[in-house]
Amino acid sequence: MDFKLWELLRHCVLVYMILELQWRPVVSAPEEHKSCSDLLSTISLSKLLHHEAKDLLKHYITFHGPRSNSSTEDVPDSTVSGVNVSEKLQDVYVKNELFRLHVLKVVQHHSEIFLNKEPVVGPLSRVKDRLLYHSIKVKHLLAGFFPDVPLPSKPALPRLTAGHTYAKKEYGWLVLVRLRDWEEHVLQLLEEMKNMCGQQRLKRLLHTFNSLL
């Protein structure tokens, strides 16, 4: 083949792969790209959970009235901690379970104190169940992106100091506020992880290009 024609062909292939990298959606193959598919579905679930947490907080405030800016060590903070992505994802896994346990406790408090349970208990239960599914998805992400990183141990049941009715109301309000804020940070982490899928695709394209040389 003529050298100039060969160089032109290589150039066209390279341009095609660059365009594919920029515009082609991430599509998972049966094995190699399953982690990226899991990531996209986890992002969708996290967005839904964030929306439901905000909606639940509105219902809670409507039912109980506005709360003060109180704080307690009983409730986990809303940060995502870690020096790298794997540590941050491990932190998400642990706090996901903590928030699920705290939401379960809020459900119990509300059911014990108030005869008129709706419209709070229904959304509370849905968020609790959604957190369980979210935990499973995060577990899959850890196994897919970081197979050599051990899965963190699940936290123990929370020990609460809230005793009287008003303190339990305050506790529930704080749980929902921090859950909403925490989910925002989780979404930021998951969006950042999409770059890892882009890097994987770039490696595949470069491998394909090198094989043509």
Coordinates of C-alpha atoms in Angstrom, one line a residue:
M1 CA 0.0 0.0 0.0
D2 CA 1.2 3.5 -0.8
F3 CA 2.9 5.1 2.2
K4 CA 0.9 8.4 2.0
L5 CA -2.4 6.4 1.7
W6 CA -1.4 4.3 4.7
E7 CA -0.6 7.4 6.8
L8 CA -4.0 8.9 5.8
L9 CA -5.7 5.7 6.8
R10 CA -4.0 5.7 10.2
H11 CA -4.9 9.4 10.7
C12 CA -8.6 8.7 9.9
V13 CA -8.7 5.8 12.3
L14 CA -7.2 8.0 15.1
V15 CA -9.7 10.8 14.4
Y16 CA -12.5 8.2 14.5
M17 CA -11.4 6.8 17.9
I18 CA -11.1 10.3 19.4
L19 CA -14.6 11.1 18.3
E20 CA -15.9 7.8 19.6
L21 CA -14.2 8.6 23.0
Q22 CA -15.9 12.0 23.2
W23 CA -19.4 11.1 22.0
R24 CA -20.1 7.4 22.3
P25 CA -22.1 6.5 25.4
V26 CA -20.5 4.1 27.9
V27 CA -21.9 0.7 27.0
S28 CA -21.0 -2.3 29.2
A29 CA -19.7 -5.5 27.7
P30 CA -20.7 -8.7 29.5
E31 CA -17.6 -8.8 31.7
E32 CA -15.0 -6.2 31.1
H33 CA -17.2 -3.1 31.4
K34 CA -19.7 -4.3 33.9
S35 CA -18.3 -2.0 36.6
C36 CA -19.0 1.1 34.4
S37 CA -22.6 -0.1 33.9
D38 CA -22.9 -0.6 37.6
L39 CA -21.6 3.0 38.1
L40 CA -24.2 4.5 35.8
S41 CA -27.1 2.6 37.5
T42 CA -25.7 3.6 41.0
I43 CA -25.7 7.3 39.9
S44 CA -29.3 7.0 38.8
L45 CA -30.2 5.3 42.1
S46 CA -28.3 8.0 44.1
K47 CA -30.2 10.8 42.3
L48 CA -33.5 9.1 43.1
L49 CA -32.4 8.7 46.8
H50 CA -31.3 12.3 47.0
H51 CA -34.7 13.5 45.6
E52 CA -36.6 11.3 48.0
A53 CA -34.5 12.4 51.0
K54 CA -35.3 16.1 50.1
D55 CA -39.0 15.3 49.7
L56 CA -39.0 13.3 53.0
L57 CA -37.5 16.2 54.8
K58 CA -40.3 18.5 53.6
H59 CA -42.9 16.0 54.8
Y60 CA -41.2 15.7 58.2
I61 CA -41.0 19.5 58.7
T62 CA -44.6 19.9 57.6
F63 CA -45.7 17.3 60.1
H64 CA -43.5 18.4 63.0
G65 CA -42.8 22.0 62.3
P66 CA -39.4 23.7 61.8
R67 CA -36.6 22.4 63.9
S68 CA -33.7 24.2 65.6
N69 CA -30.1 24.0 64.5
S70 CA -29.3 21.5 67.1
S71 CA -26.6 18.9 66.7
T72 CA -25.7 15.5 68.3
E73 CA -22.9 13.0 68.1
D74 CA -25.5 10.2 67.6
V75 CA -26.0 11.1 63.9
P76 CA -23.2 10.5 61.4
D77 CA -21.9 13.6 59.6
S78 CA -22.6 14.2 55.9
T79 CA -19.0 14.1 54.6
V80 CA -17.4 11.5 52.4
S81 CA -13.9 10.9 53.8
G82 CA -10.8 9.4 52.3
V83 CA -7.6 10.3 50.5
N84 CA -8.5 8.4 47.3
V85 CA -11.5 7.1 45.5
S86 CA -11.3 3.6 47.0
E87 CA -11.2 5.0 50.6
K88 CA -14.0 7.4 49.8
L89 CA -16.1 4.6 48.4
Q90 CA -15.4 2.5 51.5
D91 CA -16.6 5.4 53.6
V92 CA -19.8 5.6 51.6
Y93 CA -20.4 2.0 52.1
V94 CA -20.1 2.3 55.9
K95 CA -22.1 5.5 56.2
N96 CA -24.8 4.1 53.9
E97 CA -25.5 1.4 56.5
L98 CA -25.3 3.9 59.4
F99 CA -27.9 6.2 57.8
R100 CA -30.1 3.2 57.0
L101 CA -30.0 2.2 60.7
H102 CA -30.7 5.7 61.8
V103 CA -33.6 6.1 59.4
L104 CA -35.0 2.8 60.8
K105 CA -34.8 4.3 64.3
V106 CA -36.7 7.4 63.1
V107 CA -39.4 5.1 61.7
Q108 CA -39.7 3.4 65.1
H109 CA -39.8 6.7 67.0
H110 CA -42.5 8.1 64.7
S111 CA -44.6 5.0 64.9
E112 CA -44.4 4.9 68.7
I113 CA -45.2 8.5 69.3
F114 CA -47.8 9.4 66.7
L115 CA -51.0 7.7 65.8
N116 CA -51.3 9.6 62.5
K117 CA -48.2 8.1 60.9
E118 CA -48.7 9.4 57.4
P119 CA -47.4 11.2 55.4
V120 CA -44.1 10.6 57.2
V121 CA -43.8 6.8 57.8
G122 CA -44.4 5.8 54.2
P123 CA -41.6 8.0 52.7
L124 CA -39.4 7.0 55.6
S125 CA -39.8 3.3 54.9
R126 CA -39.2 3.9 51.2
V127 CA -36.0 5.7 51.9
K128 CA -34.9 3.0 54.3
D129 CA -35.4 0.3 51.7
R130 CA -33.7 2.5 49.0
L131 CA -30.6 2.8 51.3
L132 CA -30.4 -1.0 51.5
Y133 CA -30.4 -1.3 47.7
H134 CA -27.9 1.6 47.5
S135 CA -25.6 -0.3 49.8
I136 CA -25.7 -3.3 47.5
K137 CA -24.8 -1.1 44.5
V138 CA -21.9 0.5 46.3
K139 CA -20.7 -3.0 47.3
H140 CA -20.7 -4.0 43.6
L141 CA -18.7 -0.8 42.7
L142 CA -16.0 -1.7 45.3
A143 CA -15.8 -5.2 43.9
G144 CA -15.7 -4.0 40.3
F145 CA -13.3 -1.0 40.5
F146 CA -11.2 -2.1 43.4
P147 CA -11.2 -5.9 43.7
D148 CA -8.2 -6.0 45.9
V149 CA -9.6 -3.6 48.5
P150 CA -11.4 -5.5 51.3
L151 CA -15.0 -4.7 52.0
P152 CA -15.4 -2.7 55.3
S153 CA -17.1 -4.2 58.2
K154 CA -20.7 -3.1 58.7
P155 CA -21.1 -0.7 61.7
A156 CA -22.8 -1.6 64.9
L157 CA -26.3 -0.6 65.8
P158 CA -26.4 3.1 66.9
R159 CA -26.8 3.9 70.6
L160 CA -29.0 6.9 71.0
T161 CA -29.2 9.4 73.8
A162 CA -32.5 11.0 72.7
G163 CA -35.1 10.1 75.3
H164 CA -38.1 12.5 75.4
T165 CA -40.5 13.2 72.6
Y166 CA -39.0 16.6 71.5
A167 CA -35.5 15.1 71.5
K168 CA -36.7 12.3 69.2
K169 CA -38.2 14.9 66.8
E170 CA -34.9 16.8 66.7
Y171 CA -33.0 13.6 66.2
G172 CA -35.2 12.6 63.2
W173 CA -34.9 16.1 61.7
L174 CA -31.1 15.9 61.9
V175 CA -30.9 12.4 60.4
L176 CA -32.8 13.6 57.4
V177 CA -30.9 16.8 56.9
R178 CA -27.6 15.0 57.0
L179 CA -28.8 12.2 54.8
R180 CA -29.8 14.7 52.2
D181 CA -26.4 16.5 52.4
W182 CA -24.5 13.3 52.4
E183 CA -26.2 12.0 49.3
E184 CA -25.1 15.2 47.5
H185 CA -21.4 14.4 48.3
V186 CA -22.0 10.8 47.3
L187 CA -23.2 12.0 43.9
Q188 CA -20.1 14.1 43.5
L189 CA -17.9 11.1 44.1
L190 CA -19.8 8.9 41.7
E191 CA -19.7 11.6 39.0
E192 CA -15.9 11.8 39.5
M193 CA -15.7 8.1 39.0
K194 CA -17.1 8.4 35.5
N195 CA -13.6 9.6 34.5
M196 CA -12.3 6.2 35.4
C197 CA -14.6 4.6 32.8
G198 CA -13.4 7.2 30.3
Q199 CA -9.8 6.2 31.0
Q200 CA -10.7 2.5 30.5
R201 CA -12.2 3.3 27.1
L202 CA -9.2 5.4 26.1
K203 CA -6.9 2.4 26.9
R204 CA -9.0 0.1 24.7
L205 CA -9.0 2.6 21.9
L206 CA -5.2 3.1 22.1
H207 CA -4.8 -0.6 22.1
T208 CA -6.9 -0.9 19.0
F209 CA -4.9 1.9 17.3
N210 CA -1.5 0.3 18.2
S211 CA -2.7 -3.0 16.8
L212 CA -3.1 -1.3 13.4
L213 CA 0.4 0.0 13.3

